[in-house]
Short mmCIF file of C-alpha atoms in Angstrom, two decimals:
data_model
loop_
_atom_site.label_atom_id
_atom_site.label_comp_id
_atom_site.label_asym_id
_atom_site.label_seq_id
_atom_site.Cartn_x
_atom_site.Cartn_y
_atom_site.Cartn_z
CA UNK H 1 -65.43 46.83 52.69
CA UNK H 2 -63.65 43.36 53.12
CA UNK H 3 -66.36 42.48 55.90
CA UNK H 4 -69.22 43.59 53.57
CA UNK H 5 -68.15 41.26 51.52
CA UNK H 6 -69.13 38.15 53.60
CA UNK H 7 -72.61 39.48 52.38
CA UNK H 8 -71.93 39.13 48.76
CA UNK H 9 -70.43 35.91 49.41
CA UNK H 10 -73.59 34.58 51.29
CA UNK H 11 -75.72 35.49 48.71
CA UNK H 12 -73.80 34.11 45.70
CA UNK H 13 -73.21 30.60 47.37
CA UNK H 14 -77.44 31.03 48.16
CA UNK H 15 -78.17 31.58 44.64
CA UNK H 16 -76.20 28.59 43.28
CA UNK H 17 -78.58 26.65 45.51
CA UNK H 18 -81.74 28.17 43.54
CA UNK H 19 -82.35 26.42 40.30
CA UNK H 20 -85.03 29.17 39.06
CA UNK H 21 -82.98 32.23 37.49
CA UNK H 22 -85.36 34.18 37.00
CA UNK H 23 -85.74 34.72 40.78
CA UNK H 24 -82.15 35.03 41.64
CA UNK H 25 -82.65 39.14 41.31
CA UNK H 26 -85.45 39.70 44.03
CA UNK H 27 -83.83 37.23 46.59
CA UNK H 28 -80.37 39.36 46.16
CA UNK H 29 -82.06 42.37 46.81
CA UNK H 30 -84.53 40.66 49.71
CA UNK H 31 -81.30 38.83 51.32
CA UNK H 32 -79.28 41.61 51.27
CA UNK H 33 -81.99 43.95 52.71
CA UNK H 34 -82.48 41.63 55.62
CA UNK H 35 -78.65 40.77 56.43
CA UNK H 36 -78.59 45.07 56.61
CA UNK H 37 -81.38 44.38 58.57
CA UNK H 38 -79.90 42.19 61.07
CA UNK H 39 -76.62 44.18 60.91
CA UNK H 40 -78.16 47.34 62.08
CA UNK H 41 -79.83 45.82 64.74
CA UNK H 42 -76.38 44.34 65.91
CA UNK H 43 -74.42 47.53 65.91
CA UNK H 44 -77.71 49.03 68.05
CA UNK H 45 -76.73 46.25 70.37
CA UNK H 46 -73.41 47.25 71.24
CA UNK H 47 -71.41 45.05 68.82
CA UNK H 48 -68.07 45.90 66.48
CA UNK H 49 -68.95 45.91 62.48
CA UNK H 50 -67.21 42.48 62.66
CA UNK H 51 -69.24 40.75 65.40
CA UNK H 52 -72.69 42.19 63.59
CA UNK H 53 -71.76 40.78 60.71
CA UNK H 54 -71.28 37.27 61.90
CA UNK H 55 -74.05 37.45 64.06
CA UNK H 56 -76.43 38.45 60.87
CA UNK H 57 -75.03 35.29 58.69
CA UNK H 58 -75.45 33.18 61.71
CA UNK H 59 -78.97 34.32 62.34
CA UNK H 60 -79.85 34.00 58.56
CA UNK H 61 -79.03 30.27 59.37
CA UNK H 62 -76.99 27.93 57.02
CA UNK H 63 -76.85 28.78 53.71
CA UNK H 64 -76.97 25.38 52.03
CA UNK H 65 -80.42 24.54 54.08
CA UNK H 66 -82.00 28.02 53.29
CA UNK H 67 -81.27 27.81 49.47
CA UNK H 68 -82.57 24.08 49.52
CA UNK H 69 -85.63 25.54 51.07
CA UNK H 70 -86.13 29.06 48.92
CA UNK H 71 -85.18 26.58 46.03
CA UNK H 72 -88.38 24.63 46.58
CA UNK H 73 -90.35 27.32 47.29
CA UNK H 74 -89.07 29.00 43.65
CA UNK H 75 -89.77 26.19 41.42
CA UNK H 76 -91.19 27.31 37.91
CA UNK H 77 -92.70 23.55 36.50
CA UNK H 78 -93.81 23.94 33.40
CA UNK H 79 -98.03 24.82 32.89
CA UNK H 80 -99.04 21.38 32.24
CA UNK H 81 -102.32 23.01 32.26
CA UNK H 82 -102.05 25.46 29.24
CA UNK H 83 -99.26 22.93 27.21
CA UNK H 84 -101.48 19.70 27.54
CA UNK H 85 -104.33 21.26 25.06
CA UNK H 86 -101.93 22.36 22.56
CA UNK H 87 -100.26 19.11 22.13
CA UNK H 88 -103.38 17.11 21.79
CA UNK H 89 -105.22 20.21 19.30
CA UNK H 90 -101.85 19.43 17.56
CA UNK H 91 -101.58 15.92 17.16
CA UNK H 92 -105.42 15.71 15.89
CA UNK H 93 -104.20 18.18 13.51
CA UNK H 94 -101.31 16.35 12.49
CA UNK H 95 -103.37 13.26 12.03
CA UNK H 96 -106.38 15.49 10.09
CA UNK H 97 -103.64 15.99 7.42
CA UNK H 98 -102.65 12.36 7.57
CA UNK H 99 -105.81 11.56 6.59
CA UNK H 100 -106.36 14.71 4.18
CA UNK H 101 -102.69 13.42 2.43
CA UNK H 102 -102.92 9.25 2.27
CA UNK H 103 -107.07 8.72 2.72
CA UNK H 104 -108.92 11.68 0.61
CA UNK H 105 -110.09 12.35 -2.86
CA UNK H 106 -108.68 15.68 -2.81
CA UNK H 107 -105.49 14.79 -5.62
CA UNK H 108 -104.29 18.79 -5.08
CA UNK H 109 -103.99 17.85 -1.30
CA UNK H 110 -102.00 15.00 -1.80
CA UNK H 111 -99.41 16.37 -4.51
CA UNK H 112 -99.05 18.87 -1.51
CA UNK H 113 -97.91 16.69 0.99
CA UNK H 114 -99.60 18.30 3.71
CA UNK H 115 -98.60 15.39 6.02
CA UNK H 116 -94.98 15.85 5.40
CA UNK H 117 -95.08 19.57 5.83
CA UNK H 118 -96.95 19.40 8.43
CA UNK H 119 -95.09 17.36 10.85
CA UNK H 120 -92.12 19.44 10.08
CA UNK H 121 -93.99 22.59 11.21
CA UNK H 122 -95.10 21.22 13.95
CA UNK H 123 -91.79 20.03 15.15
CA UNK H 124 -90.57 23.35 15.03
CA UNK H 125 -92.76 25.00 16.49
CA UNK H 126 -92.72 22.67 19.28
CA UNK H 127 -89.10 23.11 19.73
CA UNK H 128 -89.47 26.70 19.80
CA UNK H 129 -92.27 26.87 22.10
CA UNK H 130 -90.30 24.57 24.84
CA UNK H 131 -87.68 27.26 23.92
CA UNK H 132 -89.09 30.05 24.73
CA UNK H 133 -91.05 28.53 28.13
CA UNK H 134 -87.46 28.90 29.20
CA UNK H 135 -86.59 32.36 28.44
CA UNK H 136 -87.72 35.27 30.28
CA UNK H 137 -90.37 36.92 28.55
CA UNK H 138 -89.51 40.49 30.47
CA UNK H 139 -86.32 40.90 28.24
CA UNK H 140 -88.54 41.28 25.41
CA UNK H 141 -90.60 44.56 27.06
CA UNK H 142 -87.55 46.85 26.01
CA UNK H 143 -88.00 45.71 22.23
CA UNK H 144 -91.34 46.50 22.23
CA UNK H 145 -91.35 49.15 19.96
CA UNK H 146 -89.45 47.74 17.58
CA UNK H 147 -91.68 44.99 17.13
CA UNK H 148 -94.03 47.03 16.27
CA UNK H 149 -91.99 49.12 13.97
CA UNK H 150 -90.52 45.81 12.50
CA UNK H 151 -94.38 44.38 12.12
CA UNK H 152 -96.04 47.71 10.68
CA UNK H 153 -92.71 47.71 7.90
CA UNK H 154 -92.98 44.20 6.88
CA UNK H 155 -96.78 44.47 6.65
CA UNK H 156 -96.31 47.53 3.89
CA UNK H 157 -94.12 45.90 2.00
CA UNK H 158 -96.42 42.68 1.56
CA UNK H 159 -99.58 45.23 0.88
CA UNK H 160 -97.37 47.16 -1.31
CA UNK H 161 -95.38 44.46 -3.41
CA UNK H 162 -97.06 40.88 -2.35
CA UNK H 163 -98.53 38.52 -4.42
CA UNK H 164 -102.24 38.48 -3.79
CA UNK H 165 -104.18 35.16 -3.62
CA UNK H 166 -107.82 35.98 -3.95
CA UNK H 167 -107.29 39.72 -2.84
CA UNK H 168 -104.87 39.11 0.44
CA UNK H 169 -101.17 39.76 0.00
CA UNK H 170 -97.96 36.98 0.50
CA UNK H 171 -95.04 37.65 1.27
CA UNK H 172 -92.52 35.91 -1.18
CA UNK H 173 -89.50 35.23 -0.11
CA UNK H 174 -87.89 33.02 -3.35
CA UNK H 175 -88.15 29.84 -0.96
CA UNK H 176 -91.74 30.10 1.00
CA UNK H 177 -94.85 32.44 0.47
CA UNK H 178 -95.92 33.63 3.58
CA UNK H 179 -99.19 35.17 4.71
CA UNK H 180 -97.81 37.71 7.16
CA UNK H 181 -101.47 39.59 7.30
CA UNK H 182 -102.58 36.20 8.88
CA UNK H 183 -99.57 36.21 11.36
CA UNK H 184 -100.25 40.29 12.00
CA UNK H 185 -102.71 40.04 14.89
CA UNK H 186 -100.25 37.78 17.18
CA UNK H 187 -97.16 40.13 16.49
CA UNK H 188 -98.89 43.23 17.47
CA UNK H 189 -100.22 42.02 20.46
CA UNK H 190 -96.95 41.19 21.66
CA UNK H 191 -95.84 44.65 20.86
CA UNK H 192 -99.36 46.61 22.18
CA UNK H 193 -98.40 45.07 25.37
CA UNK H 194 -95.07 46.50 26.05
CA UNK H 195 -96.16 49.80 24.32
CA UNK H 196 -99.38 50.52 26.37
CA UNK H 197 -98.54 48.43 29.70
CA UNK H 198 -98.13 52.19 31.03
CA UNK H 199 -99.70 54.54 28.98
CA UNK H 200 -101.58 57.47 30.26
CA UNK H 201 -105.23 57.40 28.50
CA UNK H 202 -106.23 60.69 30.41
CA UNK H 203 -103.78 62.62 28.72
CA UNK H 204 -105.09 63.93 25.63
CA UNK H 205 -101.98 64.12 23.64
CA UNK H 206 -101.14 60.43 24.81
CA UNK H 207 -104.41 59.07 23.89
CA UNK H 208 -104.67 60.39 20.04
CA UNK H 209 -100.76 59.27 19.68
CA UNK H 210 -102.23 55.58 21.30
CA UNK H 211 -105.06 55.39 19.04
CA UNK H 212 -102.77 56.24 15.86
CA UNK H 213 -100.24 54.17 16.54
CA UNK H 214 -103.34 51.13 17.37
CA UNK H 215 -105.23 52.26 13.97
CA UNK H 216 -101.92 52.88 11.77
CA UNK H 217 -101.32 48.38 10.81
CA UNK H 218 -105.26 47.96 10.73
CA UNK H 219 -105.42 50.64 8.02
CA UNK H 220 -102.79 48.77 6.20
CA UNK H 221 -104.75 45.44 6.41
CA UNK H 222 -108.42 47.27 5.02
CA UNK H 223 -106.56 47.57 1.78
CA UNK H 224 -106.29 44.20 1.32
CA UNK H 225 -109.34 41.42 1.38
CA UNK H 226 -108.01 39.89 4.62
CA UNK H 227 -111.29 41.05 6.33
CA UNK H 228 -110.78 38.68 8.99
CA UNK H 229 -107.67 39.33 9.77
CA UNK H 230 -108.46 43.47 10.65
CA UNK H 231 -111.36 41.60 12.93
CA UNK H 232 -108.92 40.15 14.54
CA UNK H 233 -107.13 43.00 15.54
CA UNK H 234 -109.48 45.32 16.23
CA UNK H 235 -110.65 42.74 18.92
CA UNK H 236 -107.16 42.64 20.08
CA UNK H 237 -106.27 45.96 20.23
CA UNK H 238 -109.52 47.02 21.56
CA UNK H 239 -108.77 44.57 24.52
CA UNK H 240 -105.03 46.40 24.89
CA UNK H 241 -106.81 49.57 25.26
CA UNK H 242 -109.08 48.11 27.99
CA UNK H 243 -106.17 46.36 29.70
CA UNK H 244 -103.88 49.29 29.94
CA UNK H 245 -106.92 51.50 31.53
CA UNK H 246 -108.56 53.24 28.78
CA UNK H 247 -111.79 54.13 29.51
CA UNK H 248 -114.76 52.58 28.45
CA UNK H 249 -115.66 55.11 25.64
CA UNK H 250 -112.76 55.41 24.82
CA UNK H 251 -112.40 51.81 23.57
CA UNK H 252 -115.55 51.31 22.29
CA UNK H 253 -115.21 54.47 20.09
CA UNK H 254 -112.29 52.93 18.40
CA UNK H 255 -113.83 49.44 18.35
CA UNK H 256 -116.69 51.47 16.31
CA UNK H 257 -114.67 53.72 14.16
CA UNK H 258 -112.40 50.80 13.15
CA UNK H 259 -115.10 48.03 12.45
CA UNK H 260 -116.97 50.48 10.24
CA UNK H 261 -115.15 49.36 6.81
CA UNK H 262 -114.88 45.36 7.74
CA UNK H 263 -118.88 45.43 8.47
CA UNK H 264 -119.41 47.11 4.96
CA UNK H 265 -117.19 44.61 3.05
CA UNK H 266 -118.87 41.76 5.81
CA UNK H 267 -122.15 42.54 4.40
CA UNK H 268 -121.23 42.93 0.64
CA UNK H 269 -119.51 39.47 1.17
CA UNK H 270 -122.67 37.60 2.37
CA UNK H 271 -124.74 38.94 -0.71
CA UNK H 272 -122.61 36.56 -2.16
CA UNK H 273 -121.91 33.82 0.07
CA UNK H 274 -121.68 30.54 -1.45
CA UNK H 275 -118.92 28.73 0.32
CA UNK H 276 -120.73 25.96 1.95
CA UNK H 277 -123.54 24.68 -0.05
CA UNK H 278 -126.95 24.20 1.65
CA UNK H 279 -126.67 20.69 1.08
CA UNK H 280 -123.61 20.38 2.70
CA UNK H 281 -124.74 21.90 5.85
CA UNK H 282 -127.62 19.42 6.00
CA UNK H 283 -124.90 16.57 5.08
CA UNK H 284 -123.30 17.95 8.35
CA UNK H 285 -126.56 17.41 10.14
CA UNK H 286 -126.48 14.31 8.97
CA UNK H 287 -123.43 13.21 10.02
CA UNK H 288 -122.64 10.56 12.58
CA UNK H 289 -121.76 11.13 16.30
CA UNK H 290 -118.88 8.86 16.33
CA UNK H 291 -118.08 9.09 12.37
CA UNK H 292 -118.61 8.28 9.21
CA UNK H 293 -115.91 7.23 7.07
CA UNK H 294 -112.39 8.04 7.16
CA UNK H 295 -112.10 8.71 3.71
CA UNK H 296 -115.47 10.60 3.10
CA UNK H 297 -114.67 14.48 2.31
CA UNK H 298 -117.54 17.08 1.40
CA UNK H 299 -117.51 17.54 -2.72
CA UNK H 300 -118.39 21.88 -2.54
CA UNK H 301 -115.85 22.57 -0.40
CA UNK H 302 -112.32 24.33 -1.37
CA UNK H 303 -109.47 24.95 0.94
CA UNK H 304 -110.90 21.69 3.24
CA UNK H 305 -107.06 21.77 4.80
CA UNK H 306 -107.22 25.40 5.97
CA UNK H 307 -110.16 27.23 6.15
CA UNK H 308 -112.42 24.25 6.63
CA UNK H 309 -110.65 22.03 8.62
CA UNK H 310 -113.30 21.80 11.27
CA UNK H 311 -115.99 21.06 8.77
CA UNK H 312 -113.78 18.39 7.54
CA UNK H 313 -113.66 16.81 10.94
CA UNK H 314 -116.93 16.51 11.39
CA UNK H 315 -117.58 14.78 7.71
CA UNK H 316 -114.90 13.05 8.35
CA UNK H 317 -114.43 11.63 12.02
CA UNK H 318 -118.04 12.91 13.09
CA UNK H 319 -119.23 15.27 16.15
CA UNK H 320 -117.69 13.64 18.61
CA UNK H 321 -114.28 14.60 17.16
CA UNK H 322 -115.10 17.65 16.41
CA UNK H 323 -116.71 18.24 19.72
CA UNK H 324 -113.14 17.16 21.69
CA UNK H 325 -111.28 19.63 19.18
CA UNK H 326 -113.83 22.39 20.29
CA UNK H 327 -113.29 21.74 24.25
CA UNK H 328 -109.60 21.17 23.50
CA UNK H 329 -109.21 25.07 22.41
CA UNK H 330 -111.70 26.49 24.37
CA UNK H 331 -110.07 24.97 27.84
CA UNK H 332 -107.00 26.41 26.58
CA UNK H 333 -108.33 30.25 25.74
CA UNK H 334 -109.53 29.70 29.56
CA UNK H 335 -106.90 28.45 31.21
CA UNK H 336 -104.35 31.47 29.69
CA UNK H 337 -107.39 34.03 30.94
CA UNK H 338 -107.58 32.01 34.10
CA UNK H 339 -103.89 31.96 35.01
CA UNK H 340 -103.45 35.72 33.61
CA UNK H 341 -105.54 37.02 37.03
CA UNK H 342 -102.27 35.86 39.17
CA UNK H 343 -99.52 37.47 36.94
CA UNK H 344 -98.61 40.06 38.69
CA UNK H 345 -96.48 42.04 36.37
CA UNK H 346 -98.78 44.12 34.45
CA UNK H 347 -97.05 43.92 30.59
CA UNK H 348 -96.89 39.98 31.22
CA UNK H 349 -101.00 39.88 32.37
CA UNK H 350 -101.51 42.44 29.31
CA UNK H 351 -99.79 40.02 26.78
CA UNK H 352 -100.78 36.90 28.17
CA UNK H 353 -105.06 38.21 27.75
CA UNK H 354 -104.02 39.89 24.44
CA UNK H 355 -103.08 36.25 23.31
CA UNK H 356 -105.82 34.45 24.75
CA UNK H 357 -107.96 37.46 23.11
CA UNK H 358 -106.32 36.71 19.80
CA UNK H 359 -106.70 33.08 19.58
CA UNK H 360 -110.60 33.18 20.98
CA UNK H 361 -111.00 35.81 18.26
CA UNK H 362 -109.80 33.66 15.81
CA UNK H 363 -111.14 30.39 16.88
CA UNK H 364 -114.72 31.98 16.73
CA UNK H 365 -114.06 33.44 13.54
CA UNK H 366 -112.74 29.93 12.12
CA UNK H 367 -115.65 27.84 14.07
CA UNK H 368 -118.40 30.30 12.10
CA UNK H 369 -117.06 29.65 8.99
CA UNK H 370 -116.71 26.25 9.22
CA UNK H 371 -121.00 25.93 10.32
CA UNK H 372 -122.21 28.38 7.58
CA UNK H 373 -122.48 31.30 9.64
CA UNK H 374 -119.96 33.81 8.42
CA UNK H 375 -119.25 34.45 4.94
CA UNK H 376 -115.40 35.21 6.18
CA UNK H 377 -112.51 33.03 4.54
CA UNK H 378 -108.84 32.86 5.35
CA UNK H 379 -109.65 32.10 9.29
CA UNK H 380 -107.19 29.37 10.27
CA UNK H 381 -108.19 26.94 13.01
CA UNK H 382 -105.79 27.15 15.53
CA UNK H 383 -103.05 24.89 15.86
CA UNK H 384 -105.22 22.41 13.41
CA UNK H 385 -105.45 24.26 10.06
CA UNK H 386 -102.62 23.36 7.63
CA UNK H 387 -99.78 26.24 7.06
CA UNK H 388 -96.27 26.67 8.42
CA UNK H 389 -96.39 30.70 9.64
CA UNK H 390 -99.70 30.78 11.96
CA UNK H 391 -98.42 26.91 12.78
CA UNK H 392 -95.33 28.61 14.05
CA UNK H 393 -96.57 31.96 15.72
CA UNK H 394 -98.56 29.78 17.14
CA UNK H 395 -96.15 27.69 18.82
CA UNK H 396 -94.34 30.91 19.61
CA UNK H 397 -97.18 32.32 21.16
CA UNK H 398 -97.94 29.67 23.55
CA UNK H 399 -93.73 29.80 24.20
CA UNK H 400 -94.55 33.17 25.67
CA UNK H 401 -97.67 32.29 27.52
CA UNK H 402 -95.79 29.57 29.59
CA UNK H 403 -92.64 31.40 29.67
CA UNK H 404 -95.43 34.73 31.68
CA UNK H 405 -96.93 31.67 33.88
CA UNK H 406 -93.85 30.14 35.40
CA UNK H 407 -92.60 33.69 36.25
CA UNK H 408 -96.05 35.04 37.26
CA UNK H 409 -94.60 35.47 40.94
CA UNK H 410 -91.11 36.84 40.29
CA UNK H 411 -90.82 40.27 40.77
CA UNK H 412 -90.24 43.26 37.94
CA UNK H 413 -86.56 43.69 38.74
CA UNK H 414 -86.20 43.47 34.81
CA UNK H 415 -88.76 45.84 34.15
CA UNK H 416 -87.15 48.63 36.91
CA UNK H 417 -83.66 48.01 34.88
CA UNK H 418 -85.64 49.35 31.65
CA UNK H 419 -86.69 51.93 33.34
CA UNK H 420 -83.61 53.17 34.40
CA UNK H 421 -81.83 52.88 31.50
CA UNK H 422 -83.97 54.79 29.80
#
């Protein structure tokens, strides 16, 4: 047992060479497989337990010069790729409401002191995104389905007892009102993924209990007016479905059965459709390629902060801004679906496309708005539109993405650990 030991020993002093924690599981289990490996082949050889042993650490070479090489090969940099959008998308925001607090006429903007709020959202959900890069996203799998149970609870009680603002609940909590239905779509993705990563879609008990437990928080959200909100996450959980194997039909039959109430109140909504006036969509015709005035805001248009942020932009700082904040979140959807092809761990590939589904989703929504096209409201652009809770999930939700990317090699030690202990 004592010689055995020189093993254990090997290993430890390896892994203090190997900055990257997360891989510190699969190289003691790969390192210790091989050392057997060399062992047995000693004791084949003729040797005592004592001689194999040395002769296995000797072959296995010096430990500080194989951890400075596995340590190298096991570096997790951060995705300058996926975090390099977000911070720019971010910083135009933050300067939008700079604009929208000290330069426009909008006097109910100002008194808000969008500015103000804003940079503090943003700096916390910055620090919580560079947070969570650094955690390991596979200890979350095992509180999957409390997520969702925590989500689906929450969401009742703002349906049930919010305050609603032009039909769509907030959550009041004495010192903010949140809009948790516009948050909704983000936390159930994150819990759809650790739910269904494994779920058996051929089994017919399996599949009804999936597509209840998929339908039960959309039901919840047709009650209220946050029509593009249940869009949302029918896309999202339609793209779940697909991820975790569910057949074709299968999806699009709840894609169908779902979207059959949101279409009805889609339609009622553009008999009535007078958000943007046909004057201002020629003024945004109009507008310069480089930008107008700095202080010029639309005169028809409510909500310019939130809901039509982008249409702001363009009045505002012209097409060519608005262009760059376009290509700014649309490189970023496509890097996360991009990078999610080389995760191999199937619940982080599952939540990293059910993000990138949810912000593309969204984005689209937001960007059809904004040009006269949909009749939707309360579609947030992201990481532009004022407000502190999508700001923040946000934030949170990018965490995660880089957090799946700089462990997309490591192996599912974690995720065999779950398995056993349950």
């Amino acid at each position: 047992m004592g010689l055995e030991n020189d093993f254990e020993v090997y290993i430890k002093e390896l892994c203090k060479q190997i900055r990257n924690k997360d891989v510190h599981s699969s190289i003691k289990l790969e390192i210790s497989d091989h050392l057997q490996t060399l062992k047995e082949e000693a004791l084949l050889a003729g040797l005592s337990e004592e001689e194999a042993i040395d002769q296995a650490l000797a072959r296995m070479g010096d430990v500080k010069l194989l951890g400075k090489q596995l340590n190298e090969t096991h570096k997790a940099p951060m995705d300058i790729k996926t975090i390099l959008p977000v911070m720019i998308a971010s910083l135009f925001g933050l300067l939008v409401m700079y604009y929208l607090q000290f330069h426009s006429t909008f006097t109910e903007i100002q008194d808000m002191k969008v500015f103000n709020k804003s940079l503090i959202f943003y700096l916390l959900g910055i620090l919580l995104m560079l947070s969570l890069s650094t955690f390991d996203y596979r200890k979350l799998l095992k509180f999957s389905k409390h997520l969702y149970a925590g989500t689906v609870l929450i969401l009742l009680i703002t349906v049930l007892f919010g305050v609603r603002v032009d039909g769509v609940p907030f959550l009041i909590l004495g010192f903010a009102n949140i809009n948790f239905t516009e948050i909704t779509p983000f936390l159930l993705v994150m819990s759809f993924a650790g739910i269904f990563h494994s779920w058996n879609w051929n089994d017919s008990r399996k599949s009804w209990l999936g597509v209840g437990i998929l339908a039960l928080p959309i039901l919840l959200l047709l009650t209220t007016s946050a029509i593009a909100t249940s869009i949302i996450c029918i896309i999202g959980c339609t793209a779940i479905m697909f991820g975790s194997r569910a057949s074709l039909k299968q999806a699009i039959t709840f894609a169908a059965a779902a979207s059959i109430w949101p279409i009805f109140n889609l339609l009622v909504l553009s008999q009535n459709y007078t958000s943007i006036d046909t004057k201002d969509i020629k003024k945004l015709g109009a507008s310069d390629f480089i930008g107008n005035s700095l202080n010029l805001t639309p005169n028809l248009i409510s909500e310019v902060h939130t809901d039509f942020i982008f249409t702001y932009i363009i009045y505002s700082f012209g097409w060519l801004a608005a262009i760059i904040a376009f290509v700014l979140v649309v490189f970023f959807i496509w890097r996360i679906l991009s990078a999610a092809k080389s995760v191999s761990f199937i619940y982080g590939k599952m939540l990293a496309i059910g993000l990138a589904v949810t912000f593309a989703s969204q984005f689209i929504l937001s960007i059809l708005t904004n040009l006269g096209l949909s009749p939707l409201p309360g579609v947030a652009m992201p990481f532009m539109s004022f407000g502190g809770s999508h700001i923040l999930l946000e934030m949170i939700a990018v965490g995660l993405i880089l957090s799946i990317f700089r462990r997309r090699k490591a192996a599912d030690i974690l995720w065999l650990d779950v398995k056993n202990n349950t």
